[in-house]
mmCIF file of C-alpha atoms in Angstrom:
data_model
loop_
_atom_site.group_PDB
_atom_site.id
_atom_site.type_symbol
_atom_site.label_atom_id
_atom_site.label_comp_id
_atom_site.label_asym_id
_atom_site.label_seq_id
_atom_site.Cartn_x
_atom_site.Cartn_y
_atom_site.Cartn_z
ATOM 1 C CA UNK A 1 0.157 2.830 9.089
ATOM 2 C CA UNK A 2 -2.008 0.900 6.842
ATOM 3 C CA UNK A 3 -4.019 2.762 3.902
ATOM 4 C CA UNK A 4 -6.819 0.782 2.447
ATOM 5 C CA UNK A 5 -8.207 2.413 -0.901
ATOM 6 C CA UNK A 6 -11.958 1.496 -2.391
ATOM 7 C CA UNK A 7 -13.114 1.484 -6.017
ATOM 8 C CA UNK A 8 -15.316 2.312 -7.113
ATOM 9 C CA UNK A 9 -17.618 4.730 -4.189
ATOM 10 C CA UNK A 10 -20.683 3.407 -5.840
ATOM 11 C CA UNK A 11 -21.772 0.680 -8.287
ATOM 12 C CA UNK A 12 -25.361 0.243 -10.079
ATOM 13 C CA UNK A 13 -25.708 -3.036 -12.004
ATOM 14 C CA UNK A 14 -29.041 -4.600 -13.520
ATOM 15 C CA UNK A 15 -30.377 -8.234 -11.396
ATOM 16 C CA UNK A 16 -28.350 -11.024 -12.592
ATOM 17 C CA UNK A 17 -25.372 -9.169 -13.708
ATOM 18 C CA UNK A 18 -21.585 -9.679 -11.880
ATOM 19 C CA UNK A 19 -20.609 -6.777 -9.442
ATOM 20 C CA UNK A 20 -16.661 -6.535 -8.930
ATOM 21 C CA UNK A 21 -15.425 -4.036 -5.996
ATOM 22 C CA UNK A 22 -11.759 -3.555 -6.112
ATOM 23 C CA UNK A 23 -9.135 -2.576 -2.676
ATOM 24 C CA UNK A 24 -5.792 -1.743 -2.290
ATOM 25 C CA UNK A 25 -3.540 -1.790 0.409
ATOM 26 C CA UNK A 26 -0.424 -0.337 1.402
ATOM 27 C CA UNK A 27 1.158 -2.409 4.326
ATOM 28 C CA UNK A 28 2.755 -5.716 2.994
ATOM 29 C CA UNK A 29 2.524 -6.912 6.733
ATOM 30 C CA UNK A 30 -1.292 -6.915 6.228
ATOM 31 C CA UNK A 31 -2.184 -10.762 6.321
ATOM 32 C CA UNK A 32 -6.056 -10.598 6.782
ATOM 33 C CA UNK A 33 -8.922 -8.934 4.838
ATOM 34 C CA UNK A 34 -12.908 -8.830 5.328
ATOM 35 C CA UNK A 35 -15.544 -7.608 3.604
ATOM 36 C CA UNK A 36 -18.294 -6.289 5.161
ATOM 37 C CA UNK A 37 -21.974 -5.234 4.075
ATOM 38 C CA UNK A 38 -23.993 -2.745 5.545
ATOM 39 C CA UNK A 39 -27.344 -2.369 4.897
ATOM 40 C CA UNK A 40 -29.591 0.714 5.489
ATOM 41 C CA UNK A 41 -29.645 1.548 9.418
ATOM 42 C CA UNK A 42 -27.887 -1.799 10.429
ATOM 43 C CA UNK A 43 -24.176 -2.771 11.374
ATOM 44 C CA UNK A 44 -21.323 -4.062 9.591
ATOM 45 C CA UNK A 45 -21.983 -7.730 8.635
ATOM 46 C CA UNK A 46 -19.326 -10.153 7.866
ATOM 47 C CA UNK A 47 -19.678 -11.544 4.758
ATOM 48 C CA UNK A 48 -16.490 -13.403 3.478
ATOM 49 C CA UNK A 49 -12.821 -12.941 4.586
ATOM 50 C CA UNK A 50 -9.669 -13.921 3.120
ATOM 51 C CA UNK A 51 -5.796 -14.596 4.703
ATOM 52 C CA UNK A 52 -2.842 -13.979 2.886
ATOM 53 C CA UNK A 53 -2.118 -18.195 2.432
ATOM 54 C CA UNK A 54 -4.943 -18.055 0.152
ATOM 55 C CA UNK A 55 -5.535 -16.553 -3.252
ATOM 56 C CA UNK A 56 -8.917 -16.930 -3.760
ATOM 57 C CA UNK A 57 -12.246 -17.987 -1.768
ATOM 58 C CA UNK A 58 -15.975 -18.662 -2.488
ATOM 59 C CA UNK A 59 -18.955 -18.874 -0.650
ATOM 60 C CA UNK A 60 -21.881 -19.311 -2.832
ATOM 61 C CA UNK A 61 -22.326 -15.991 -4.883
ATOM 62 C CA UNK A 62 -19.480 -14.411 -3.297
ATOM 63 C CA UNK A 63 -16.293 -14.534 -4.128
ATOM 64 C CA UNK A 64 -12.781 -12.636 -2.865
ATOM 65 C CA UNK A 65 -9.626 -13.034 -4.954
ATOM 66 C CA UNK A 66 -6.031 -12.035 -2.757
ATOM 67 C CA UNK A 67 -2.776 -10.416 -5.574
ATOM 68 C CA UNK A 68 -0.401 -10.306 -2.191
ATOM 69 C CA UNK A 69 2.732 -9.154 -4.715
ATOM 70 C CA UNK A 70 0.558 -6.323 -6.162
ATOM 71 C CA UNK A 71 -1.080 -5.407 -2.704
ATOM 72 C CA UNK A 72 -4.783 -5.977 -3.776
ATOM 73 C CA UNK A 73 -8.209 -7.685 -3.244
ATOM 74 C CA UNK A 74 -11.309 -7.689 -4.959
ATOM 75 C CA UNK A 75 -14.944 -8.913 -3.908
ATOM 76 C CA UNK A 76 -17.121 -10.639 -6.949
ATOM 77 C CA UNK A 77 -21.030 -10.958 -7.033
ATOM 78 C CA UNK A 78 -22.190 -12.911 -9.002
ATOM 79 C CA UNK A 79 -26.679 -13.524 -10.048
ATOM 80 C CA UNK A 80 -26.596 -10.535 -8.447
ATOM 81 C CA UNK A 81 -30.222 -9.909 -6.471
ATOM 82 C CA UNK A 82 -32.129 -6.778 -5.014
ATOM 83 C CA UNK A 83 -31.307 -7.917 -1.661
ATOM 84 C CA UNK A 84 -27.635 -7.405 -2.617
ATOM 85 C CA UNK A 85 -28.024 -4.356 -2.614
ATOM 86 C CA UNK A 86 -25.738 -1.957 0.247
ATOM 87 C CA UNK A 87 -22.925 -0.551 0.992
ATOM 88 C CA UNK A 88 -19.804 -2.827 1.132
ATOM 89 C CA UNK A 89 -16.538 -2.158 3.169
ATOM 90 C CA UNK A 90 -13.464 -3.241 2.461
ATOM 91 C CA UNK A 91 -10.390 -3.824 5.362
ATOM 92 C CA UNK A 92 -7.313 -5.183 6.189
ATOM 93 C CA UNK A 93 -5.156 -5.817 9.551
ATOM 94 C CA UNK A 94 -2.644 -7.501 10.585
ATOM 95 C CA UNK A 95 -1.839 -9.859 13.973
ATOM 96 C CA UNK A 96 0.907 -7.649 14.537
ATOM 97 C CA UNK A 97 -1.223 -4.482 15.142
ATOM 98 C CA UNK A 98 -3.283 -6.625 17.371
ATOM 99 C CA UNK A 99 -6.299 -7.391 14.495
ATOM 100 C CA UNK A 100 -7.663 -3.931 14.154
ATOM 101 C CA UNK A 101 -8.941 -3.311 10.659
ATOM 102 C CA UNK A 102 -8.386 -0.762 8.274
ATOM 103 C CA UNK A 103 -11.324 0.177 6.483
ATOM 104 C CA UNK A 104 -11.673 1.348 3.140
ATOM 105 C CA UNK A 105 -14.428 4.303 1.777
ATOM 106 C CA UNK A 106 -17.060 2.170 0.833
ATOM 107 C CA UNK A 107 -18.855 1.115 -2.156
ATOM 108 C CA UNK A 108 -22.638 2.026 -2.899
ATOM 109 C CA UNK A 109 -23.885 -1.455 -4.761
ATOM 110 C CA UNK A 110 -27.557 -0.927 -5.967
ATOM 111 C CA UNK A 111 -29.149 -3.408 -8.213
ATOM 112 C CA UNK A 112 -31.891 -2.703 -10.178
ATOM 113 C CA UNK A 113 -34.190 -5.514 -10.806
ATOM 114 C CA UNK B 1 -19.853 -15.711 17.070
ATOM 115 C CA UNK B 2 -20.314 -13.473 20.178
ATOM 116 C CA UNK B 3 -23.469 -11.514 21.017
ATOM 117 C CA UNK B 4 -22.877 -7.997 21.406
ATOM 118 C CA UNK B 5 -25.452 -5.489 22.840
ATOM 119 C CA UNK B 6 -25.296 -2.010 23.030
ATOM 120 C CA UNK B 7 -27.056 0.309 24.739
ATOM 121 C CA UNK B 8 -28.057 2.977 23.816
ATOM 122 C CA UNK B 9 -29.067 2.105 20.459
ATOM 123 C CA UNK B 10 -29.998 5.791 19.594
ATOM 124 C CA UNK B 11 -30.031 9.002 21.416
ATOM 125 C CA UNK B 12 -30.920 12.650 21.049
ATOM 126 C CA UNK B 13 -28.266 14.857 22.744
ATOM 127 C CA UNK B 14 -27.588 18.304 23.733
ATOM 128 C CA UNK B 15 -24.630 20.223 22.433
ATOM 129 C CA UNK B 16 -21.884 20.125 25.629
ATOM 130 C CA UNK B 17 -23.953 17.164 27.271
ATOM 131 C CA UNK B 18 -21.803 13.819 27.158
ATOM 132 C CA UNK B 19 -22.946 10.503 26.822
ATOM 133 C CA UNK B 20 -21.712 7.136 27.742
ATOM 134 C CA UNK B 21 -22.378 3.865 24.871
ATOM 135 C CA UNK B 22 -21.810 0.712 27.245
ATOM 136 C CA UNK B 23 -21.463 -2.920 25.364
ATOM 137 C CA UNK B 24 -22.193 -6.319 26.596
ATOM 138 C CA UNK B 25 -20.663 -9.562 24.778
ATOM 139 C CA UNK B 26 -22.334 -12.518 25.539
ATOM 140 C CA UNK B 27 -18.721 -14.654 26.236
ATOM 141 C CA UNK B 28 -15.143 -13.046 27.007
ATOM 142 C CA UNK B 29 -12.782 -11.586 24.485
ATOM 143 C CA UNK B 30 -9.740 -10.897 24.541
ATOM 144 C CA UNK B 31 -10.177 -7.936 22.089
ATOM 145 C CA UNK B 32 -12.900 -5.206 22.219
ATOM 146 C CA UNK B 33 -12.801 -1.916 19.926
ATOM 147 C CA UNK B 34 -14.388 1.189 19.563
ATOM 148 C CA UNK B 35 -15.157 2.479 15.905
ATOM 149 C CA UNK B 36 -16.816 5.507 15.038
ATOM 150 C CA UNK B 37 -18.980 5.942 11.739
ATOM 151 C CA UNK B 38 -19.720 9.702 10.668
ATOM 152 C CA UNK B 39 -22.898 10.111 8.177
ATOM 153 C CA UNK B 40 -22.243 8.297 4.846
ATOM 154 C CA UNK B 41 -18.770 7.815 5.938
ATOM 155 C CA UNK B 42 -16.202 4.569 6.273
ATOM 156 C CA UNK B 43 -15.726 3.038 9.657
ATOM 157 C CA UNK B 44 -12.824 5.034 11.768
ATOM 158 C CA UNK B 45 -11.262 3.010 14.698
ATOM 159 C CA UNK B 46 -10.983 4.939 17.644
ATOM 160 C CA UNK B 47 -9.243 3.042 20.079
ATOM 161 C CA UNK B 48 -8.571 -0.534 21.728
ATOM 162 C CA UNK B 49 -10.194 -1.571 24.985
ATOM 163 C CA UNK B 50 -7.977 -3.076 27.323
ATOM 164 C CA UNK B 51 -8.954 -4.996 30.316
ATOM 165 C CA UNK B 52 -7.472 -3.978 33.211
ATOM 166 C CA UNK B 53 -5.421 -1.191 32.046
ATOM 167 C CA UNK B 54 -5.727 2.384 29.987
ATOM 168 C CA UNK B 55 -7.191 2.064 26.351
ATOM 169 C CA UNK B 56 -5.370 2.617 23.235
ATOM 170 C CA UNK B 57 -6.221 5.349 21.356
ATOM 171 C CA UNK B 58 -6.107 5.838 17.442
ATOM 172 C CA UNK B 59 -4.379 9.197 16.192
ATOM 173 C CA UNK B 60 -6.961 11.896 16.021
ATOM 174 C CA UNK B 61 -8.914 10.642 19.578
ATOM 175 C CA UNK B 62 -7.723 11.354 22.724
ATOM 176 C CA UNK B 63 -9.176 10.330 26.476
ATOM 177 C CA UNK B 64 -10.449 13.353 27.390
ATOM 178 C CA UNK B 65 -13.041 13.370 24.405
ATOM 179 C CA UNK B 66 -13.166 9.831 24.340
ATOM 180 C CA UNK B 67 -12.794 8.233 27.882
ATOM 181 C CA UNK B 68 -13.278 4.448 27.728
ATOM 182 C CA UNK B 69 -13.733 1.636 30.664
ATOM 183 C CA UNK B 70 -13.165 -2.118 30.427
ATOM 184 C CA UNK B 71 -13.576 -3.674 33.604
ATOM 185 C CA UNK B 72 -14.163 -7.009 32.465
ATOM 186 C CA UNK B 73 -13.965 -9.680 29.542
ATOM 187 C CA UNK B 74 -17.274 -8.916 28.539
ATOM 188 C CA UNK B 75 -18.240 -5.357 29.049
ATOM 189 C CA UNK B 76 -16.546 -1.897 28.010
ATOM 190 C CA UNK B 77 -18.173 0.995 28.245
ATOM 191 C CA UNK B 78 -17.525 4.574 25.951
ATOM 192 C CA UNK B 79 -18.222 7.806 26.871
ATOM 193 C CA UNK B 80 -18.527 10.929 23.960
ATOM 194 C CA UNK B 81 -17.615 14.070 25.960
ATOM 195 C CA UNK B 82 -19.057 18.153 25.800
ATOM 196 C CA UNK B 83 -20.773 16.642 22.384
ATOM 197 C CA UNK B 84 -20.818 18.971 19.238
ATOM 198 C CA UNK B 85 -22.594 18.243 16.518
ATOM 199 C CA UNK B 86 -19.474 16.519 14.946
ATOM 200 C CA UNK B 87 -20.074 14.194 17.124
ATOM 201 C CA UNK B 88 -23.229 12.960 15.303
ATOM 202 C CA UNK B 89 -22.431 9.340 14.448
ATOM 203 C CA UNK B 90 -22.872 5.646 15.066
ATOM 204 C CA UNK B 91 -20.353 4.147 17.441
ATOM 205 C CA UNK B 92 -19.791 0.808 16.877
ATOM 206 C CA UNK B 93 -18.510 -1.681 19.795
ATOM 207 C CA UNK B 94 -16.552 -5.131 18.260
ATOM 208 C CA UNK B 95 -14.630 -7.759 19.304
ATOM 209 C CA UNK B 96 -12.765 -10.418 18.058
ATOM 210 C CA UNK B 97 -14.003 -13.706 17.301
ATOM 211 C CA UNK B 98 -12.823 -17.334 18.567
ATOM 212 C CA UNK B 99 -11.000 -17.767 15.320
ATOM 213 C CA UNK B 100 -9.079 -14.819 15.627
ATOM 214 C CA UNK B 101 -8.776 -11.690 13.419
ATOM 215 C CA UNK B 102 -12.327 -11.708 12.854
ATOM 216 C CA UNK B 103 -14.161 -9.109 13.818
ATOM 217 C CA UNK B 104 -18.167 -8.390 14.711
ATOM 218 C CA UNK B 105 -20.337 -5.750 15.098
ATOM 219 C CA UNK B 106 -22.398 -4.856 17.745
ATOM 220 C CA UNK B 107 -25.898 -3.231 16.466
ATOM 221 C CA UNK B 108 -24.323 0.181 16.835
ATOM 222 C CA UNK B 109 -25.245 3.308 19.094
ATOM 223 C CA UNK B 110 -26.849 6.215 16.755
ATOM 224 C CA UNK B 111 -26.327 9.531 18.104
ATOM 225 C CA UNK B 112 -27.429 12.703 17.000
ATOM 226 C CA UNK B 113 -26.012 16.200 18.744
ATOM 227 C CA UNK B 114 -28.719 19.059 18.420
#
């Protein structure tokens, strides 16, 4: 089955810097992959997806580049803000396995104004 | 995006007790899950719900722990059975969105076994 690895488990960065959170993947069938951010006490939000016809996306501050051949994602901040601050998830899936997601550990963002 | 409710959102339970998570989407899907979140962990899936027929379990869960009901498009239901405190975790209900793969989060259903 799939095996989604996060780096790094936790990230500090000063207000206004770039944050960079890095996945792998093992599954070359995998063809879809969120990111997620969870704040204290509160679900999983959505925040930007991207599907393997795509290399790169951006929405606003966020961006999520796609390496398909080297099986690998990454989520940018950029201006980063407190408010960014939370735990963001990693996943991938694929329509073959009927869109469940594969989640990787987690990464600990805190930004310190 | 759907509107997913859970109830409950938080409970208190006694070791051995079990407890059942129900979640209402505000539209039908085709796709409802289970996922389980221990304490400062990752999100595990447990298993899919399917209407009309038996759920699909993850490896690691199994319906006699983990017995789950979908009767309709817009309601499944979990139940967490002879708790431990293992069990302590949010249990997330999601479902797929219109655009397919997507997937949202209900608010979650906080447990803690005492």
């Amino acid at each position: 089955g799939e095996n989604v690895e996060q780096h790094p488990s936790t990230l500090s960065v000063q207000e206004g810097d770039s944050a960079v959170i890095k996945c792998t993947y093992s599954d070359s069938a995998s063809n879809y992959f969120p990111w997620y951010k969870q704040e204290l006490g509160k679900r999983p939000q959505l925040i930007i997806d991207i599907r393997s016809n795509v290399g790169e996306k951006k929405d606003q501050r966020i961006a999520v580049t796609l390496n398909k051949t080297a099986k690998h994602f990454s989520l940018h901040i950029t201006e980063t803000q407190p408010e960014d601050s939370a735990v963001y998830f990693c996943a991938a899936s694929t329509n073959n396995a009927g869109n469940m997601l594969t989640f990787g550990g987690g990464t600990r963002l805190m930004v310190k104004p | 995006s759907a509107v997913i409710s859970q109830k409950p959102s938080r409970d208190i339970c006694q070791r051995g007790t079990s407890l059942t998570i129900q979640c209402q989407v505000d539209s039908q899907v085709t796709m409802m899950f289970w996922y389980r979140q221990q304490p400062g962990q990752s999100l595990t899936l447990i298993a899919t719900a399917n209407q009309g027929s038996e759920a699909t379990y993850e490896s690691g869960f199994v319906i006699d722990k983990f017995p789950i009901s979908r009767p309709n498009l817009t309601f499944s239901t979990l139940t967490v059975s002879n708790m431990s405190p293992e069990d302590s975790s949010i249990y997330l209900c999601s479902v797929e969105g219109d655009s397919g793969n997507t997937i949202y989060f209900g608010e979650g259903s906080w447990l803690t076994v005492v």
